Short mmCIF file of N, CA, C and O in Angstrom, two decimals:
data_model
loop_
_atom_site.label_atom_id
_atom_site.label_comp_id
_atom_site.label_asym_id
_atom_site.label_seq_id
_atom_site.Cartn_x
_atom_site.Cartn_y
_atom_site.Cartn_z
N MET A 16 -3.47 19.61 -14.10
CA MET A 16 -2.75 21.08 -14.23
C MET A 16 -3.08 22.13 -15.59
O MET A 16 -3.17 21.70 -16.03
N PHE A 17 -2.81 23.40 -15.49
CA PHE A 17 -3.85 24.30 -16.15
C PHE A 17 -2.93 25.48 -16.01
O PHE A 17 -3.11 26.31 -16.89
N GLU A 18 -1.27 25.47 -15.47
CA GLU A 18 -0.70 27.11 -15.90
C GLU A 18 0.64 26.51 -15.21
O GLU A 18 0.80 25.66 -14.46
N MET A 19 1.68 27.16 -15.73
CA MET A 19 2.93 26.73 -15.09
C MET A 19 4.00 28.80 -15.21
O MET A 19 3.41 29.75 -15.86
N THR A 20 4.53 28.48 -13.70
CA THR A 20 5.25 29.31 -13.33
C THR A 20 6.93 29.98 -12.71
O THR A 20 7.18 28.14 -12.75
N VAL A 21 7.34 30.35 -14.14
CA VAL A 21 9.18 30.64 -13.59
C VAL A 21 9.42 31.38 -13.04
O VAL A 21 9.13 33.05 -12.46
N LYS A 22 10.12 31.42 -11.58
CA LYS A 22 10.47 32.51 -10.58
C LYS A 22 11.96 32.47 -11.09
O LYS A 22 12.68 32.04 -10.75
N VAL A 23 11.63 33.60 -11.36
CA VAL A 23 13.63 34.73 -10.79
C VAL A 23 14.19 35.47 -9.88
O VAL A 23 12.92 35.74 -8.78
N GLN A 24 15.14 35.44 -8.92
CA GLN A 24 15.53 35.98 -8.00
C GLN A 24 16.11 37.05 -8.27
O GLN A 24 17.47 37.20 -9.40
N VAL A 25 15.65 38.45 -7.85
CA VAL A 25 17.03 39.87 -7.81
C VAL A 25 17.24 40.55 -6.46
O VAL A 25 16.37 39.86 -5.74
N GLY A 26 18.63 41.03 -6.54
CA GLY A 26 18.78 41.37 -5.32
C GLY A 26 17.78 42.54 -4.71
O GLY A 26 18.03 43.08 -4.07
N ASN A 27 17.08 43.43 -5.79
CA ASN A 27 16.49 44.90 -5.32
C ASN A 27 15.66 44.84 -6.36
O ASN A 27 15.54 45.43 -7.37
N ILE A 28 14.21 44.90 -6.14
CA ILE A 28 12.75 44.79 -6.72
C ILE A 28 12.67 46.09 -6.93
O ILE A 28 12.60 45.63 -8.74
N GLU A 29 13.45 46.98 -7.48
CA GLU A 29 13.09 48.50 -8.57
C GLU A 29 13.65 48.00 -9.30
O GLU A 29 12.98 48.09 -10.74
N GLU A 30 14.77 47.52 -9.14
CA GLU A 30 15.89 47.96 -10.51
C GLU A 30 15.59 46.43 -11.31
O GLU A 30 15.75 46.50 -12.50
N GLY A 31 15.14 45.57 -10.39
CA GLY A 31 14.65 43.86 -11.53
C GLY A 31 13.51 43.79 -11.98
O GLY A 31 13.03 43.97 -13.39
N VAL A 32 12.36 44.71 -11.40
CA VAL A 32 10.67 45.81 -12.44
C VAL A 32 11.20 46.70 -13.61
O VAL A 32 10.66 46.44 -14.52
N LYS A 33 12.49 47.39 -13.42
CA LYS A 33 12.44 48.48 -14.22
C LYS A 33 13.53 47.41 -15.81
O LYS A 33 12.72 47.52 -16.98
N TRP A 34 14.44 46.33 -15.13
CA TRP A 34 14.92 45.79 -16.24
C TRP A 34 13.88 45.03 -16.90
O TRP A 34 13.83 44.87 -18.20
N TYR A 35 13.21 44.20 -16.16
CA TYR A 35 12.20 42.79 -16.51
C TYR A 35 10.80 43.43 -17.65
O TYR A 35 10.74 43.32 -18.67
N SER A 36 10.63 44.75 -17.01
CA SER A 36 9.85 45.83 -17.43
C SER A 36 10.07 45.71 -19.14
O SER A 36 9.76 46.05 -19.98
N ALA A 37 11.33 46.49 -19.24
CA ALA A 37 12.17 46.83 -20.38
C ALA A 37 12.52 45.55 -21.60
O ALA A 37 11.47 45.26 -22.21
N VAL A 38 12.92 44.44 -20.99
CA VAL A 38 13.10 43.62 -21.37
C VAL A 38 10.86 42.26 -22.36
O VAL A 38 11.32 42.16 -23.13
N LEU A 39 10.20 42.65 -21.29
CA LEU A 39 9.07 42.00 -21.77
C LEU A 39 8.44 43.25 -22.27
O LEU A 39 7.74 42.78 -23.08
N ASN A 40 8.41 44.59 -22.62
CA ASN A 40 7.90 45.67 -23.21
C ASN A 40 6.57 45.52 -22.87
O ASN A 40 5.33 46.18 -23.07
N LYS A 41 6.56 45.44 -21.40
CA LYS A 41 5.32 46.04 -20.22
C LYS A 41 5.85 46.20 -18.63
O LYS A 41 6.45 45.52 -17.73
N ALA A 42 4.40 47.04 -17.91
CA ALA A 42 4.84 46.69 -16.58
C ALA A 42 4.32 45.17 -16.07
O ALA A 42 3.45 44.35 -17.49
N PRO A 43 4.45 44.74 -14.92
CA PRO A 43 4.53 43.77 -14.34
C PRO A 43 2.70 43.47 -14.16
O PRO A 43 1.71 44.67 -14.43
N ASP A 44 2.09 42.69 -14.42
CA ASP A 44 0.78 42.48 -14.40
C ASP A 44 0.03 42.61 -13.17
O ASP A 44 -0.99 42.72 -13.00
N ARG A 45 0.94 42.22 -12.15
CA ARG A 45 0.22 42.49 -10.73
C ARG A 45 1.38 42.51 -9.77
O ARG A 45 2.83 41.67 -10.81
N ILE A 46 1.39 42.54 -8.80
CA ILE A 46 2.40 42.23 -7.81
C ILE A 46 1.61 41.62 -6.79
O ILE A 46 0.95 42.77 -5.53
N PRO A 47 1.88 40.63 -6.56
CA PRO A 47 0.86 39.84 -5.71
C PRO A 47 1.30 40.34 -3.87
O PRO A 47 0.51 39.94 -3.01
N HIS A 48 2.88 40.84 -3.90
CA HIS A 48 3.08 41.15 -2.40
C HIS A 48 4.30 41.90 -2.10
O HIS A 48 4.65 41.15 -3.29
N PRO A 49 4.55 43.20 -1.59
CA PRO A 49 5.55 43.34 -1.14
C PRO A 49 7.12 42.04 -2.08
O PRO A 49 7.02 41.56 -1.07
N GLY A 50 8.16 42.57 -2.63
CA GLY A 50 8.61 42.35 -2.90
C GLY A 50 8.73 41.07 -4.27
O GLY A 50 9.35 40.30 -4.13
N SER A 51 7.48 41.35 -4.66
CA SER A 51 7.80 40.36 -5.60
C SER A 51 6.84 41.15 -6.93
O SER A 51 5.66 42.20 -7.10
N ALA A 52 7.40 40.51 -7.93
CA ALA A 52 6.59 41.32 -9.64
C ALA A 52 5.87 39.95 -10.13
O ALA A 52 7.05 38.79 -10.29
N GLU A 53 5.17 39.99 -10.97
CA GLU A 53 4.34 38.93 -11.96
C GLU A 53 4.22 39.09 -13.26
O GLU A 53 3.28 40.31 -13.26
N TRP A 54 4.38 38.76 -14.48
CA TRP A 54 4.64 39.21 -15.83
C TRP A 54 3.72 38.26 -16.35
O TRP A 54 3.52 37.11 -15.92
N GLN A 55 2.67 38.16 -17.00
CA GLN A 55 2.01 36.94 -17.72
C GLN A 55 2.11 37.54 -19.57
O GLN A 55 2.14 37.72 -20.05
N PRO A 56 3.86 36.30 -20.04
CA PRO A 56 3.74 36.56 -21.11
C PRO A 56 3.16 36.26 -22.12
O PRO A 56 2.45 37.12 -23.39
N PHE A 57 1.76 35.14 -22.34
CA PHE A 57 1.36 34.63 -22.58
C PHE A 57 0.37 33.79 -21.92
O PHE A 57 0.66 32.84 -20.72
N LYS A 58 -1.27 33.45 -22.21
CA LYS A 58 -1.93 32.62 -21.29
C LYS A 58 -1.55 31.18 -20.76
O LYS A 58 -0.72 31.04 -21.54
N GLY A 59 -1.85 30.89 -19.58
CA GLY A 59 -1.10 30.14 -18.63
C GLY A 59 0.86 30.06 -18.59
O GLY A 59 1.12 29.09 -17.63
N CYS A 60 1.57 31.43 -18.40
CA CYS A 60 2.62 31.28 -18.14
C CYS A 60 2.96 31.79 -17.90
O CYS A 60 2.04 33.70 -18.07
N TRP A 61 3.50 32.30 -16.17
CA TRP A 61 3.68 33.42 -15.62
C TRP A 61 5.01 33.85 -15.46
O TRP A 61 5.94 32.40 -14.53
N LEU A 62 6.07 34.76 -15.22
CA LEU A 62 7.35 35.22 -14.95
C LEU A 62 7.28 35.76 -13.41
O LEU A 62 6.58 36.92 -13.37
N GLN A 63 7.32 34.97 -12.71
CA GLN A 63 7.56 35.51 -11.28
C GLN A 63 8.73 36.50 -10.83
O GLN A 63 9.58 35.14 -11.03
N MET A 64 8.55 37.67 -10.69
CA MET A 64 10.76 38.05 -10.04
C MET A 64 10.06 38.01 -8.30
O MET A 64 9.22 38.65 -8.11
N ALA A 65 11.31 37.85 -7.61
CA ALA A 65 11.48 38.35 -6.34
C ALA A 65 12.53 38.72 -5.82
O ALA A 65 13.73 38.80 -6.42
N GLU A 66 12.41 39.74 -4.77
CA GLU A 66 13.44 40.00 -4.17
C GLU A 66 14.11 39.32 -3.22
O GLU A 66 13.52 38.74 -2.15
N GLY A 67 15.85 39.10 -2.87
CA GLY A 67 16.34 37.97 -2.26
C GLY A 67 16.91 37.20 -2.77
O GLY A 67 17.73 37.80 -3.37
N LYS A 68 17.52 36.88 -1.44
CA LYS A 68 19.10 35.88 -2.01
C LYS A 68 18.67 34.63 -2.84
O LYS A 68 17.70 34.54 -2.63
N GLU A 69 19.25 34.44 -3.28
CA GLU A 69 18.86 33.53 -4.46
C GLU A 69 18.72 31.98 -3.56
O GLU A 69 19.53 31.20 -2.16
N GLU A 70 17.57 31.58 -3.66
CA GLU A 70 17.25 30.30 -2.62
C GLU A 70 17.96 28.48 -3.22
O GLU A 70 17.83 27.84 -2.11
N SER A 71 17.69 28.97 -4.51
CA SER A 71 18.72 27.14 -5.14
C SER A 71 19.94 27.54 -5.91
O SER A 71 19.58 29.08 -6.66
N LYS A 72 20.83 26.67 -6.23
CA LYS A 72 21.33 27.44 -7.26
C LYS A 72 20.77 26.81 -8.60
O LYS A 72 21.67 27.19 -9.64
N GLY A 73 19.71 26.01 -8.56
CA GLY A 73 18.83 25.81 -9.91
C GLY A 73 17.50 26.90 -10.22
O GLY A 73 18.07 27.81 -9.42
N LEU A 74 16.98 26.12 -11.14
CA LEU A 74 15.99 27.27 -11.64
C LEU A 74 14.49 26.68 -10.47
O LEU A 74 14.51 25.44 -9.80
N LEU A 75 13.39 28.13 -10.51
CA LEU A 75 12.49 27.54 -9.79
C LEU A 75 11.19 27.10 -10.90
O LEU A 75 11.25 28.25 -11.63
N ILE A 76 10.61 25.98 -10.83
CA ILE A 76 9.75 25.97 -11.78
C ILE A 76 8.44 26.09 -11.03
O ILE A 76 8.18 24.90 -10.00
N ARG A 77 7.09 26.56 -10.95
CA ARG A 77 5.88 25.81 -10.77
C ARG A 77 4.48 25.84 -11.98
O ARG A 77 5.18 26.91 -12.62
N ILE A 78 3.59 24.88 -11.15
CA ILE A 78 2.85 24.19 -11.54
C ILE A 78 1.35 25.08 -11.43
O ILE A 78 1.01 24.11 -9.91
N GLY A 79 0.94 24.87 -11.67
CA GLY A 79 -0.50 25.47 -11.28
C GLY A 79 -1.96 24.24 -10.91
O GLY A 79 -1.97 23.98 -12.13
N VAL A 80 -2.45 23.93 -9.73
CA VAL A 80 -3.18 22.98 -9.92
C VAL A 80 -4.35 22.88 -9.02
O VAL A 80 -4.75 24.13 -8.63
N HIS A 81 -5.11 22.44 -9.03
CA HIS A 81 -6.53 23.28 -8.64
C HIS A 81 -6.76 22.53 -7.08
O HIS A 81 -7.55 23.40 -6.46
N ASP A 82 -6.36 21.57 -7.39
CA ASP A 82 -6.49 20.90 -5.51
C ASP A 82 -5.20 20.64 -5.23
O ASP A 82 -4.25 19.48 -5.45
N ILE A 83 -4.38 21.70 -4.13
CA ILE A 83 -2.84 21.47 -3.90
C ILE A 83 -3.08 19.96 -2.57
O ILE A 83 -1.88 19.41 -2.83
N GLU A 84 -3.81 19.81 -1.85
CA GLU A 84 -3.41 19.09 -0.76
C GLU A 84 -3.88 17.66 -1.96
O GLU A 84 -2.76 16.35 -1.88
N ALA A 85 -4.66 17.46 -2.47
CA ALA A 85 -4.55 15.96 -3.64
C ALA A 85 -3.35 15.66 -4.53
O ALA A 85 -2.69 15.13 -4.52
N GLU A 86 -2.96 17.37 -5.18
CA GLU A 86 -1.34 17.05 -5.52
C GLU A 86 -0.23 16.50 -4.32
O GLU A 86 0.23 15.65 -4.91
N ARG A 87 -0.36 16.62 -3.00
CA ARG A 87 0.41 16.31 -2.25
C ARG A 87 0.06 14.83 -1.70
O ARG A 87 1.42 13.76 -1.74
N ASP A 88 -1.11 14.66 -2.01
CA ASP A 88 -1.61 13.04 -1.40
C ASP A 88 -0.62 12.48 -3.05
O ASP A 88 -0.06 11.36 -2.48
N ARG A 89 -0.49 12.44 -4.09
CA ARG A 89 -0.54 11.85 -5.15
C ARG A 89 1.39 12.27 -4.76
O ARG A 89 2.23 10.75 -5.47
N LEU A 90 2.02 12.94 -4.91
CA LEU A 90 3.13 13.44 -4.67
C LEU A 90 3.62 12.08 -3.67
O LEU A 90 4.80 11.68 -3.57
N ARG A 91 3.14 12.34 -2.59
CA ARG A 91 4.09 10.98 -1.43
C ARG A 91 3.86 10.24 -1.97
O ARG A 91 4.89 9.51 -1.56
N SER A 92 3.00 9.53 -2.42
CA SER A 92 2.59 8.48 -3.16
C SER A 92 3.39 7.72 -4.22
O SER A 92 4.78 7.16 -4.10
N ALA A 93 3.53 9.06 -4.73
CA ALA A 93 4.46 8.76 -6.26
C ALA A 93 6.01 8.63 -6.33
O ALA A 93 6.94 7.36 -6.54
N LEU A 94 6.75 9.47 -4.91
CA LEU A 94 8.11 9.49 -4.34
C LEU A 94 8.37 8.83 -3.28
O LEU A 94 9.13 9.61 -2.96
N GLN A 95 7.28 8.13 -3.19
CA GLN A 95 6.86 7.33 -1.53
C GLN A 95 7.89 8.22 0.05
O GLN A 95 9.04 7.76 0.30
N ASP A 96 7.64 9.47 -0.01
CA ASP A 96 7.52 10.57 0.26
C ASP A 96 6.74 11.21 1.44
O ASP A 96 6.00 12.31 0.88
N GLU A 97 6.29 10.52 3.52
CA GLU A 97 5.51 11.28 3.39
C GLU A 97 5.77 12.77 4.05
O GLU A 97 4.85 13.35 5.13
N THR A 98 7.01 13.71 4.31
CA THR A 98 7.65 14.41 4.67
C THR A 98 6.75 15.51 3.40
O THR A 98 6.72 17.05 4.23
N ILE A 99 6.80 15.22 2.42
CA ILE A 99 6.34 16.11 1.78
C ILE A 99 4.91 17.23 2.34
O ILE A 99 3.76 16.36 3.06
N GLU A 100 4.76 18.30 2.35
CA GLU A 100 3.54 19.48 2.76
C GLU A 100 3.37 20.73 2.61
O GLU A 100 4.24 20.86 1.14
N VAL A 101 2.00 21.15 2.68
CA VAL A 101 1.63 22.15 1.93
C VAL A 101 2.27 23.50 2.29
O VAL A 101 2.11 23.28 4.26
N SER A 102 3.06 24.55 2.06
CA SER A 102 3.43 25.65 2.32
C SER A 102 1.74 26.61 2.49
O SER A 102 1.41 27.04 0.77
N ILE A 103 1.60 27.66 3.15
CA ILE A 103 1.23 28.90 3.35
C ILE A 103 1.95 29.73 3.90
O ILE A 103 2.35 29.27 5.22
N LYS A 104 1.91 31.21 3.32
CA LYS A 104 2.88 32.25 4.25
C LYS A 104 1.57 33.26 4.36
O LYS A 104 0.75 34.25 3.24
N LYS A 105 1.53 34.40 5.27
CA LYS A 105 0.86 35.34 5.15
C LYS A 105 1.25 36.63 3.88
O LYS A 105 2.44 36.63 3.81
N PHE A 106 0.17 36.54 2.91
CA PHE A 106 -0.01 38.05 2.32
C PHE A 106 0.55 37.01 0.70
O PHE A 106 0.62 37.97 0.53
N VAL A 107 0.90 35.97 1.11
CA VAL A 107 0.84 35.41 -0.50
C VAL A 107 -0.43 34.56 -0.90
O VAL A 107 -0.68 33.41 -0.10
N PRO A 108 -1.03 34.72 -1.97
CA PRO A 108 -2.01 34.73 -2.38
C PRO A 108 -1.91 32.68 -2.98
O PRO A 108 -3.12 33.00 -3.84
N VAL A 109 -1.20 32.54 -2.57
CA VAL A 109 -1.42 30.63 -2.64
C VAL A 109 -0.60 29.90 -1.74
O VAL A 109 -0.24 30.35 -0.72
N LYS A 110 -1.25 28.47 -2.19
CA LYS A 110 -0.67 27.64 -0.94
C LYS A 110 -0.12 26.56 -2.33
O LYS A 110 -0.17 26.46 -3.09
N TRP A 111 1.58 25.99 -1.22
CA TRP A 111 2.61 25.30 -2.85
C TRP A 111 3.10 24.09 -2.08
O TRP A 111 3.29 24.04 -0.62
N ILE A 112 3.53 23.61 -2.61
CA ILE A 112 4.63 22.26 -2.40
C ILE A 112 5.80 22.86 -3.73
O ILE A 112 5.52 22.99 -4.07
N ASP A 113 6.61 22.35 -2.65
CA ASP A 113 8.27 22.89 -3.63
C ASP A 113 9.24 21.73 -3.18
O ASP A 113 9.12 21.36 -2.14
N LEU A 114 9.94 21.09 -4.59
CA LEU A 114 10.39 19.91 -3.97
C LEU A 114 11.40 20.27 -5.11
O LEU A 114 12.32 20.95 -5.96
N THR A 115 12.88 19.65 -4.17
CA THR A 115 13.84 19.66 -5.05
C THR A 115 14.71 19.06 -5.11
O THR A 115 14.72 17.72 -5.17
N ASP A 116 15.21 18.74 -7.03
CA ASP A 116 15.36 17.14 -7.70
C ASP A 116 17.06 17.10 -7.16
O ASP A 116 17.68 17.87 -6.93
N PRO A 117 17.42 15.75 -7.57
CA PRO A 117 18.34 15.55 -7.08
C PRO A 117 19.71 16.16 -7.96
O PRO A 117 20.44 16.55 -7.51
N TRP A 118 18.92 17.10 -8.46
CA TRP A 118 20.72 18.18 -9.47
C TRP A 118 20.13 19.36 -9.24
O TRP A 118 20.61 20.77 -9.15
N GLY A 119 19.49 19.85 -7.96
CA GLY A 119 19.46 21.33 -7.02
C GLY A 119 18.16 21.69 -7.76
O GLY A 119 18.47 23.89 -7.24
N ASN A 120 17.73 21.07 -8.82
CA ASN A 120 16.68 22.12 -9.55
C ASN A 120 15.40 22.23 -8.53
O ASN A 120 14.59 21.27 -7.59
N THR A 121 14.30 23.20 -8.33
CA THR A 121 13.24 22.85 -7.37
C THR A 121 12.13 23.17 -8.73
O THR A 121 11.76 23.42 -9.51
N ILE A 122 11.17 21.99 -8.49
CA ILE A 122 9.74 22.27 -9.17
C ILE A 122 8.91 22.31 -7.62
O ILE A 122 8.82 21.60 -6.81
N GLY A 123 7.99 22.64 -8.34
CA GLY A 123 6.73 23.10 -7.06
C GLY A 123 5.37 22.80 -7.84
O GLY A 123 4.96 23.57 -8.83
N PHE A 124 4.29 23.22 -6.83
CA PHE A 124 3.24 23.04 -7.07
C PHE A 124 2.18 23.70 -6.74
O PHE A 124 2.41 24.37 -5.19
N TYR A 125 1.42 24.65 -6.69
CA TYR A 125 0.21 26.03 -6.42
C TYR A 125 -0.76 25.79 -6.68
O TYR A 125 -1.31 25.30 -7.70
N GLU A 126 -1.53 26.21 -5.88
CA GLU A 126 -3.04 26.59 -5.54
C GLU A 126 -3.26 28.04 -5.12
O GLU A 126 -2.46 28.40 -4.34
N TYR A 127 -4.12 28.35 -6.20
CA TYR A 127 -4.54 30.04 -5.44
C TYR A 127 -5.45 30.04 -4.55
O TYR A 127 -6.34 29.22 -4.58
N LEU A 128 -5.55 30.68 -3.67
CA LEU A 128 -6.35 30.78 -3.04
C LEU A 128 -7.70 31.61 -2.89
O LEU A 128 -8.95 31.69 -2.14
N ASP A 129 -7.67 32.58 -3.67
CA ASP A 129 -8.92 32.81 -4.77
C ASP A 129 -8.70 32.19 -5.71
O ASP A 129 -8.45 33.15 -7.00
N LYS A 130 -10.38 31.55 -6.37
CA LYS A 130 -10.00 30.23 -7.18
C LYS A 130 -10.44 31.52 -8.47
O LYS A 130 -10.32 31.06 -9.19
N GLU A 131 -10.54 32.97 -8.04
CA GLU A 131 -10.98 33.70 -9.82
C GLU A 131 -9.53 33.96 -10.44
O GLU A 131 -9.74 33.83 -11.74
N TYR A 132 -8.23 33.65 -9.59
CA TYR A 132 -6.74 33.99 -10.61
C TYR A 132 -6.85 32.76 -11.58
O TYR A 132 -6.07 32.94 -12.61
N GLU A 133 -7.37 31.68 -11.28
CA GLU A 133 -7.13 30.46 -12.34
C GLU A 133 -7.86 30.95 -13.76
O GLU A 133 -7.63 29.95 -14.38
N ASN A 134 -8.96 31.46 -13.56
CA ASN A 134 -9.64 32.08 -15.55
C ASN A 134 -8.92 33.01 -15.37
O ASN A 134 -9.47 33.55 -17.12
N GLN A 135 -7.62 33.71 -15.14
CA GLN A 135 -7.05 34.92 -16.24
C GLN A 135 -5.93 33.98 -17.15
O GLN A 135 -5.27 33.11 -17.01
#
């Protein structure tokens, strides 16, 4: 594991970018795809903002890993759950796994498709 991303949902991307830019005192560090913006408040930590409806009632935390398939295999063994799968979506620069804990929080793991991002 080498970094962590915390995700927040907003109803309007433009208003969200304006608000979070004011709070963090800087523009987004990157716009990975439409409807999303990311800030790196400090090395190894990303705040990801996405437009849309709330995905869960709790918090979403994702942790960067170098090999998502190996992480999937580890999680399947640790949680005794063979249904855990890796997700990938067009225009999204990562592949990921999301798990919901018994309290409604989501924890996930991701791997960059472009390995150059791992060094930022």
